[in-house]
Short mmCIF file of C-alpha atoms in Angstrom, two decimals:
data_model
loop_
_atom_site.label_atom_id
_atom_site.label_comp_id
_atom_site.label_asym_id
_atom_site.label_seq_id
_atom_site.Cartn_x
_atom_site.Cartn_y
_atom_site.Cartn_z
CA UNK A 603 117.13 64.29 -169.95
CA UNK A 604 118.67 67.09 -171.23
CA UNK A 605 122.56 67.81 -171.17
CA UNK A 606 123.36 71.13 -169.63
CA UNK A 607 125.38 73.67 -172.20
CA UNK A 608 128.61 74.35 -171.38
CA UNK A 609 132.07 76.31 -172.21
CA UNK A 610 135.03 76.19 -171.33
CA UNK A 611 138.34 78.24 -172.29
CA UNK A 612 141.32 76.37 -173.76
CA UNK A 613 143.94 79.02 -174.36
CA UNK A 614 142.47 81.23 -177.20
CA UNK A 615 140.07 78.66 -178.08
CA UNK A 616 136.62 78.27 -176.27
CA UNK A 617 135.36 74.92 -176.82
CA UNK A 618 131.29 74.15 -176.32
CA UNK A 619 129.77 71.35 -175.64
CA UNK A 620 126.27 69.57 -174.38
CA UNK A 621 122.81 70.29 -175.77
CA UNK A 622 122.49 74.11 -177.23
CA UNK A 623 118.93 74.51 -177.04
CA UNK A 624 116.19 76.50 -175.57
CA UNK A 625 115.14 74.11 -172.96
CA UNK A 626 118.72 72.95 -172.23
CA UNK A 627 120.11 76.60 -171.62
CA UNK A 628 116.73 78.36 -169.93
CA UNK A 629 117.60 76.73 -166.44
CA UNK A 630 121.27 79.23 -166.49
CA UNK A 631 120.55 81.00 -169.20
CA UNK A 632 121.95 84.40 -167.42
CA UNK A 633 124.95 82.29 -165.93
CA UNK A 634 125.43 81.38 -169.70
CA UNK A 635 125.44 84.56 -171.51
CA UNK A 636 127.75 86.07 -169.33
CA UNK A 637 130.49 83.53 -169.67
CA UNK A 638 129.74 83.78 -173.10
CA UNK A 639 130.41 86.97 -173.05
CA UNK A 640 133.12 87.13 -170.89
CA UNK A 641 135.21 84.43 -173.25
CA UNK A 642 133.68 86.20 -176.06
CA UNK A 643 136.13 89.38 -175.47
CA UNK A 644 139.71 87.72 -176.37
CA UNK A 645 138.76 84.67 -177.70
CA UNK A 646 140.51 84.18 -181.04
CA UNK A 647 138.74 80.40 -182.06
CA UNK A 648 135.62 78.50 -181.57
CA UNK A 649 135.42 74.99 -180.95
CA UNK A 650 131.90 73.29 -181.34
CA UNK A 651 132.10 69.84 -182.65
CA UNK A 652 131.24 69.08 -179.29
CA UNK A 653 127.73 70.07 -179.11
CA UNK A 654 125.45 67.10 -179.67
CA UNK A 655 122.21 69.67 -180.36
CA UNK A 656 122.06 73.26 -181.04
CA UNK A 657 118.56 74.93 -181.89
CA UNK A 658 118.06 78.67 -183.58
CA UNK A 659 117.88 80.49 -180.21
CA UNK A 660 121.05 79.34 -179.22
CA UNK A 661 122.69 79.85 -183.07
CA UNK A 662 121.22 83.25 -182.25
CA UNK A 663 122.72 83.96 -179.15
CA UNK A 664 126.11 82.99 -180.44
CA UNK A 665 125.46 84.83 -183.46
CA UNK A 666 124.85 88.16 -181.08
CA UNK A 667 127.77 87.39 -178.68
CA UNK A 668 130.31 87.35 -181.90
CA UNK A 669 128.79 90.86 -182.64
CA UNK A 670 126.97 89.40 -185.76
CA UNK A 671 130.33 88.98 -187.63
CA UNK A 672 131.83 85.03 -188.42
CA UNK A 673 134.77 84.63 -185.82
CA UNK A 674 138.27 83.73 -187.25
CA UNK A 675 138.67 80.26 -186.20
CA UNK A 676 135.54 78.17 -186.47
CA UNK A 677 135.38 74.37 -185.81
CA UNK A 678 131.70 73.25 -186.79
CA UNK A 679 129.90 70.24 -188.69
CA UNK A 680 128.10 71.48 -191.89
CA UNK A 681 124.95 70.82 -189.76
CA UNK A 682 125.91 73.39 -187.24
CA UNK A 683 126.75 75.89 -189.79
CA UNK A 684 123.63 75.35 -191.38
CA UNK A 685 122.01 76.45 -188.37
CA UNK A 686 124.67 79.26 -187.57
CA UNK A 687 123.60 80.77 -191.24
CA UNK A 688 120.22 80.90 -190.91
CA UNK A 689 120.62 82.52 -187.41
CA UNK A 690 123.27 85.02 -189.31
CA UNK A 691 120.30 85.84 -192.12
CA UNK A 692 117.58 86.40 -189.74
CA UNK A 693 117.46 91.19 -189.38
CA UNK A 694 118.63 92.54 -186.37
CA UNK A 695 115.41 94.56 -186.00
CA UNK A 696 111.64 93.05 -187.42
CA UNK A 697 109.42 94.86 -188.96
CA UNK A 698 106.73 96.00 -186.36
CA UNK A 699 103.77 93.46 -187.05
CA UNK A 700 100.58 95.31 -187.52
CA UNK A 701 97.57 93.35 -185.86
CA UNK A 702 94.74 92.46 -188.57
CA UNK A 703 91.13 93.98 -187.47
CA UNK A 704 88.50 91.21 -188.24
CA UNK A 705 86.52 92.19 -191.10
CA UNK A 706 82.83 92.94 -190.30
CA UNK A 707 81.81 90.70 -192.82
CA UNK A 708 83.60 88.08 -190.27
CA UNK A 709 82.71 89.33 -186.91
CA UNK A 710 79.04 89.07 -188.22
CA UNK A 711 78.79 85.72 -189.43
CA UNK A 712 80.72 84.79 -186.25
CA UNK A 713 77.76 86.08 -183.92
CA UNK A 714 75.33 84.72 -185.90
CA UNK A 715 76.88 80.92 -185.70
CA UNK A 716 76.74 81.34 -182.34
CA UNK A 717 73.36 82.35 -181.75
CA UNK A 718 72.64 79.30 -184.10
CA UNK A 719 74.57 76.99 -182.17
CA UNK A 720 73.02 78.34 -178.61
CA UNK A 721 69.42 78.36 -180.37
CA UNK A 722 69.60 74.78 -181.18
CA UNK A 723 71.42 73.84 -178.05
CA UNK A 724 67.97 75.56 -176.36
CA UNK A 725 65.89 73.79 -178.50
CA UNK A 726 67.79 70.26 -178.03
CA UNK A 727 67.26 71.06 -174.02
CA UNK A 728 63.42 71.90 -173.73
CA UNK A 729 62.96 68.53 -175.90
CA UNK A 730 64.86 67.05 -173.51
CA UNK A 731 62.31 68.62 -170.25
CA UNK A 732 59.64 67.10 -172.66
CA UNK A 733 61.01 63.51 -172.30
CA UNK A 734 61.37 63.94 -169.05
CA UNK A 735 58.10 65.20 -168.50
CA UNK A 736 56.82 61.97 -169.85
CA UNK A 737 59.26 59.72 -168.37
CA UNK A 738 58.25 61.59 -164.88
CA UNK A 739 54.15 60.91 -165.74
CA UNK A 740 55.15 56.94 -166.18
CA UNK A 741 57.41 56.64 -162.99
CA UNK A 742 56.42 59.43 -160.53
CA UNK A 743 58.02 57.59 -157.93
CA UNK A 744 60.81 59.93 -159.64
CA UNK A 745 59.50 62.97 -159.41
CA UNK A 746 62.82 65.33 -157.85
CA UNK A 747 60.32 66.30 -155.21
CA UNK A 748 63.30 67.34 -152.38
CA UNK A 749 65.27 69.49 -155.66
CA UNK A 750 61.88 71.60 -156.57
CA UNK A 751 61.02 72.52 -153.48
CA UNK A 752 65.06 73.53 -152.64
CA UNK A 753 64.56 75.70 -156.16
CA UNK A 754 61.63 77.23 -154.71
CA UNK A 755 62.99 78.43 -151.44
CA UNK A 756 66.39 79.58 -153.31
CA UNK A 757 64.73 81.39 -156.35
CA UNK A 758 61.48 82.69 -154.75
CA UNK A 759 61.54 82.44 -150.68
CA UNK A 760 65.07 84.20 -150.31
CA UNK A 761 64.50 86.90 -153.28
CA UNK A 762 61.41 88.01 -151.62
CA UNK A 763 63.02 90.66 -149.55
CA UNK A 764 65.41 92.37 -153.03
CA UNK A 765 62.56 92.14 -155.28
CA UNK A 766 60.39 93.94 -152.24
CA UNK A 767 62.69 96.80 -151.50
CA UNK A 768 63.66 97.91 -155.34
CA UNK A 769 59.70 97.38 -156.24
CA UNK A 770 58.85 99.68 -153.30
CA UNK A 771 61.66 102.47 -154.45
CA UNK A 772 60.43 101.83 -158.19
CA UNK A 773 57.57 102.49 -157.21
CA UNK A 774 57.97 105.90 -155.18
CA UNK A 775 60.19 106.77 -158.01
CA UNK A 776 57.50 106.95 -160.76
CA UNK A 777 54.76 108.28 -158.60
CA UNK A 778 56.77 111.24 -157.59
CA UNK A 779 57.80 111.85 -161.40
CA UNK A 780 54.31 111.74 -162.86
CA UNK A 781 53.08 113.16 -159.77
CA UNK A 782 55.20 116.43 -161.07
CA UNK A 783 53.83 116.40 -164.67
CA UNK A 784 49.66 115.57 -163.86
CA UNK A 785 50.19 118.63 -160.77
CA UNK A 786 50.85 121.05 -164.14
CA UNK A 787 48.12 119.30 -166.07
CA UNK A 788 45.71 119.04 -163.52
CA UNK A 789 45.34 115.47 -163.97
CA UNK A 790 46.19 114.50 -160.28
CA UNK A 791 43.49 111.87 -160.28
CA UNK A 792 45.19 109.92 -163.74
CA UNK A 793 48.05 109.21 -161.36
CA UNK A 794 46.02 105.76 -160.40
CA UNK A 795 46.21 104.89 -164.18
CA UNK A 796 49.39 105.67 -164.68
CA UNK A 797 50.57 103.16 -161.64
CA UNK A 798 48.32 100.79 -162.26
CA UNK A 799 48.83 100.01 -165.82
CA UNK A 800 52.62 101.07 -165.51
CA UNK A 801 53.26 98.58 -162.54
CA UNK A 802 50.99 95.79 -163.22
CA UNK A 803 51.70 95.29 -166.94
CA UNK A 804 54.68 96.61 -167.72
CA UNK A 805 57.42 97.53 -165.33
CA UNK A 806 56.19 94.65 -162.34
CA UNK A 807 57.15 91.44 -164.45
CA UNK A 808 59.97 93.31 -166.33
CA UNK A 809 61.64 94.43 -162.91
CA UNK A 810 61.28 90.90 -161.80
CA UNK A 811 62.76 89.15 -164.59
CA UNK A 812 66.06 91.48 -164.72
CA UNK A 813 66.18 90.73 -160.69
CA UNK A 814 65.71 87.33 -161.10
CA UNK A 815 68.09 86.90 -164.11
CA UNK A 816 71.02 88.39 -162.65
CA UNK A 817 70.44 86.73 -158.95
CA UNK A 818 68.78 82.83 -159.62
CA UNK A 819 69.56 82.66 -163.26
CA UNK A 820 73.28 83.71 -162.88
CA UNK A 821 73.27 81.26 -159.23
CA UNK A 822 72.22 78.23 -161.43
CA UNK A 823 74.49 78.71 -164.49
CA UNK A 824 77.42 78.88 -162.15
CA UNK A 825 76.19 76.06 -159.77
CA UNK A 826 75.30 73.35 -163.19
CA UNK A 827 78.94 74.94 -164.12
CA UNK A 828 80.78 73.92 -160.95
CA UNK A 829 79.48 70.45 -160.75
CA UNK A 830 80.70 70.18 -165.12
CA UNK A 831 84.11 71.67 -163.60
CA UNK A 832 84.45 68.70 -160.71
CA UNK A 833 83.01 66.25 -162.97
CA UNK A 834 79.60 65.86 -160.65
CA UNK A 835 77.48 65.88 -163.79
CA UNK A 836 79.73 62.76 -165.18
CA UNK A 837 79.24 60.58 -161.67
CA UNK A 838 75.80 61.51 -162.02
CA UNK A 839 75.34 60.11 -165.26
CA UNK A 840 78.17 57.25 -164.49
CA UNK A 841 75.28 55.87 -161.39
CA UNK A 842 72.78 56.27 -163.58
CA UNK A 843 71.01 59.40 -162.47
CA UNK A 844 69.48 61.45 -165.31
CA UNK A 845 71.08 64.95 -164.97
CA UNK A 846 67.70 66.53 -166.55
CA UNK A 847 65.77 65.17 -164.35
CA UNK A 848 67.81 66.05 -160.95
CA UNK A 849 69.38 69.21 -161.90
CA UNK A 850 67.90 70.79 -164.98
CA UNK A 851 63.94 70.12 -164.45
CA UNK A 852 63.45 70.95 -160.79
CA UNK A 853 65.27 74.33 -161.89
CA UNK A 854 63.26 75.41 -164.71
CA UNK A 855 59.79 74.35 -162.64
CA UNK A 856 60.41 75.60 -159.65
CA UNK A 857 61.04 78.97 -161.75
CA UNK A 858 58.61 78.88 -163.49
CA UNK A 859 56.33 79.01 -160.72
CA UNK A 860 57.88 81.14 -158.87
CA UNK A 861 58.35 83.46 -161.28
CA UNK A 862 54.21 84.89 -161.33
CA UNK A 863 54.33 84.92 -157.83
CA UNK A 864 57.42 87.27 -157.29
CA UNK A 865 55.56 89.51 -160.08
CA UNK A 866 52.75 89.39 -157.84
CA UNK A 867 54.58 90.35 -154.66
CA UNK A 868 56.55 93.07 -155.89
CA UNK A 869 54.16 94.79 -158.38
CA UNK A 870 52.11 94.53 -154.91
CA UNK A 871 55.02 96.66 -152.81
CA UNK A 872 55.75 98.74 -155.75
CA UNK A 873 51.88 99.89 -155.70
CA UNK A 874 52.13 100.71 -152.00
CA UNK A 875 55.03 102.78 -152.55
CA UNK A 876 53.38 104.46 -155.20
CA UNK A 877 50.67 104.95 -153.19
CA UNK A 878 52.04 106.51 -150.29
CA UNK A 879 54.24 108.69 -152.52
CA UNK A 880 50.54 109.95 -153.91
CA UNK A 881 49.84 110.37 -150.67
CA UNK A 882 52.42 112.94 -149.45
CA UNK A 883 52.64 114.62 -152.87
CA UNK A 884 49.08 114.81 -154.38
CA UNK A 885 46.86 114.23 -151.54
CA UNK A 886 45.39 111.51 -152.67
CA UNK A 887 44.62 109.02 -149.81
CA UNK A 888 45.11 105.29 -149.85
CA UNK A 889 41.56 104.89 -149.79
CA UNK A 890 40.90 106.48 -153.00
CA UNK A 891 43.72 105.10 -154.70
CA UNK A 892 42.60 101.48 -153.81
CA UNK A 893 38.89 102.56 -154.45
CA UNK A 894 39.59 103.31 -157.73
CA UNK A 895 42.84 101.03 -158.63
CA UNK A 896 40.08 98.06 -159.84
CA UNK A 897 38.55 100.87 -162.45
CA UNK A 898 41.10 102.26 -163.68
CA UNK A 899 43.39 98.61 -164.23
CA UNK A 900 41.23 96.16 -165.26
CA UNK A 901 42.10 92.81 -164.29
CA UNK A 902 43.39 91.42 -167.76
CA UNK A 903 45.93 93.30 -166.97
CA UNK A 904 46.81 91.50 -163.63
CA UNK A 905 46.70 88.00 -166.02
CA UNK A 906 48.98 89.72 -168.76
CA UNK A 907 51.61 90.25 -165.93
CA UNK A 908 51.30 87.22 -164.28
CA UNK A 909 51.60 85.63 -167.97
CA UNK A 910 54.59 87.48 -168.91
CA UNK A 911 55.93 86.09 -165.40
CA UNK A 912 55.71 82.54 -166.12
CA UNK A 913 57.10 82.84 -169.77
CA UNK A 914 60.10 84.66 -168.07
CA UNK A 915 60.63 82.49 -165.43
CA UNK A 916 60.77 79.66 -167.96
CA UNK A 917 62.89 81.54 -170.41
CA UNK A 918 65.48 82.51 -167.67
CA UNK A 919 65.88 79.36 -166.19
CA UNK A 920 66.29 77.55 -169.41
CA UNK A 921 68.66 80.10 -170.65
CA UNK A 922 70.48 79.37 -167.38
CA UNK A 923 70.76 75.69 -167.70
CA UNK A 924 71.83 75.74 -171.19
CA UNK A 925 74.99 77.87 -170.30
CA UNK A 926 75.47 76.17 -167.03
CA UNK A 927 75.81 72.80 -169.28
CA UNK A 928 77.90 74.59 -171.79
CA UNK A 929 81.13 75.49 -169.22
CA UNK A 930 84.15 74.30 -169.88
CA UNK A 931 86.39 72.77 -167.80
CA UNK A 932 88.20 75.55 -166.23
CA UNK A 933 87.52 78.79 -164.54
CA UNK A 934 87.16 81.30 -167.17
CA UNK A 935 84.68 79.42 -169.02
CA UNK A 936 82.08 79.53 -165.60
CA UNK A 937 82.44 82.86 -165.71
CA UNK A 938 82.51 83.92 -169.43
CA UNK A 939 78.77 81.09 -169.48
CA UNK A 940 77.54 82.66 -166.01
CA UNK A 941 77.78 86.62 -168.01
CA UNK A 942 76.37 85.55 -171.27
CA UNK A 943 73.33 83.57 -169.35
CA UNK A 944 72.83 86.73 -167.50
CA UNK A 945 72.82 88.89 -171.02
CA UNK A 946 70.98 86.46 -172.88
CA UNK A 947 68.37 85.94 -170.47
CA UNK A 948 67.65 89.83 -169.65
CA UNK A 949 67.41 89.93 -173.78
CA UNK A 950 65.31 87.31 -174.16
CA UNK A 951 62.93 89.07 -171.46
CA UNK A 952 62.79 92.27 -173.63
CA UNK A 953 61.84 90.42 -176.69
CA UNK A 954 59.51 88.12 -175.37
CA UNK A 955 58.03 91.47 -173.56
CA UNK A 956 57.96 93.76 -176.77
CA UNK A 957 55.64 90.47 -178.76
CA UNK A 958 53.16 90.60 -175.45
CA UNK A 959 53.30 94.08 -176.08
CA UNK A 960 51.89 93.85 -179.66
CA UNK A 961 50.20 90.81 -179.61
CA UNK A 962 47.87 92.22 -175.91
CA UNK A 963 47.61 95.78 -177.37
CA UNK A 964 43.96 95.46 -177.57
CA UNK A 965 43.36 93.48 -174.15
CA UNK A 966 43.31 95.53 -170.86
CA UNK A 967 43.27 98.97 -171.92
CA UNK A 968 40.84 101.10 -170.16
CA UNK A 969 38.54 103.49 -172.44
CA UNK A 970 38.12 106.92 -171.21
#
């Protein structure tokens, strides 16, 4: 317990006493300074053998209130004046301090750590889905059966309709833009080339993935974050429950499966959109357009994109997990983890789509 400053006035001496300290004085602090103050304007002596403790913000304050200058009369211990001194030396004004930019050098080898640290912590969790794998093929009495199919119906059921409607507009989009250019060329007829290839390879699973990142992968890093937050993840382990196997694995699956489907569906939609956008602007009907769809994409193409969507959904989900497991105990870590598994993810997604990119450059190309 701390024991409140005080003053009082004893003729032309004003005599403190109590503890003179930060947390002692911040409860009055404004009652304080204006007796202080007040006394301070006539008062011919001060008295403070009395005080049992006085810190450097209240040396300063008294220092201030005497209008930096030593009163006459003084009563202190040499402890006190100690104190009193040092408050007396410190400049009225300091020197502005000018923040330090981070050197480069610094900032780099900062980023870099951290991708380390997350690339490892990515690695450590896909060997752990490999134990678990095998632990699952001993005991499938422990397959999370109930948890995949719930990851199904969130990440591939319910995104059905989003991924639909912005394939569909995609869709329209690019057939209406090339539709302008081939009209000049007179290549109208290409126009099934250029959707085919453009939507099947290409823009389908990479649409997909940048859905699915920011809806499921950003919905399981904060959900895996919440139950770190209210310590779910510790009862889990605490009754013996793996936490890979009930929350992490039926996550990354049932992405992972979902995940060539969805590319499926909407590079589907995004076709008929293009289609009917052929339609009103070139004149070309549906019936040509799906006539000639299977010539001009052949149907490595179809496998590259359904490819691409597995590694994606696999990538995104693990990416999500890691983060998810990473959050900190408080709310501005689940939502620092949930952005960065959203960025990293949507990266990862390019790169893994620029090495199918080299790697299939030869496979599913039609020759004209």
């Amino acid at each position: 317990m701390h024991t409140p400053p005080s003053l009082l006035r004893d003729g032309a001496t004003v005599r403190l006493s109590g503890e003179w300290t930060l947390a002692a004085m911040l409860p009055g602090l404004a009652t304080l300074q204006q007796q202080l103050a007040a006394f301070a304007a006539d008062a011919e002596s001060w008295d403070l053998v009395a005080v049992e403790r006085i810190d450097s913000a209240a040396a300063v304050l008294l220092w201030r209130v005497w209008g930096e200058v030593w009163p006459s009369g003084l009563l202190v211990s040499p402890l006190q004046r100690q104190v009193l001194a040092r408050a007396a030396a410190l400049p009225h004004d300091l020197p502005p301090v000018e923040p330090e930019l981070p050197h480069p050098v610094a900032v780099l080898g900062g980023q870099l750590l951290k991708a380390a640290e997350n690339f490892r912590g990515l690695v450590t969790l896909f060997g752990r889905l490999l134990l678990d794998l095998v632990y699952l093929l001993r005991h499938p009495a422990d397959l999370p059966a109930k948890e995949f199919a719930a990851n199904i119906y969130k990440s591939g059921v319910l995104a059905l309709p989003v991924t639909a409607l912005v394939g569909f507009l995609i869709g329209v989009a690019i057939s209406y833009l090339s539709a302008l250019q081939l009209k000049n060329l007179g290549a109208d007829l290409f126009i099934v080339n250029i959707l085919g290839i453009g939507i099947v390879r290409e823009l389908g699973p990479v649409l997909v993935a940048v859905l699915v990142a920011g809806r499921s992968g950003s919905a399981m890093t904060a959900q895996i974050g919440v139950m770190r937050v209210t310590e779910e993840i510790d009862a889990l382990a605490t009754m013996g429950i793996p936490r890979s196997v009930r929350v992490v694995l039926p996550k990354i699956a049932a992405l992972t499966v979902v995940m060539p489907l969805l590319v499926f569906w909407t590079s589907a939609v995004a076709l008929f959109g293009g289609m009917l956008a052929a339609w009103l602007q070139l004149d070309l009907s549906l019936a040509y357009f799906i006539d000639n769809l299977p010539r001009a994409v052949p149907v490595a193409n179809l496998w590259i994109g359904l490819a691409k969507g597995v590694c994606f959904g696999f990538i995104i989900a693990l990416v999500a997990c890691h983060f998810g497991l990473r959050v900190k105990p408080n709310s501005e870590s689940l939502a620092s983890s949930t952005t960065r598994a959203v960025v990293t993810a949507i990266t990862a997604v390019i790169l893994i789509d620029a090495l199918f990119a080299i790697f299939t450059r030869q496979v599913g190309i039609p020759r004209l």
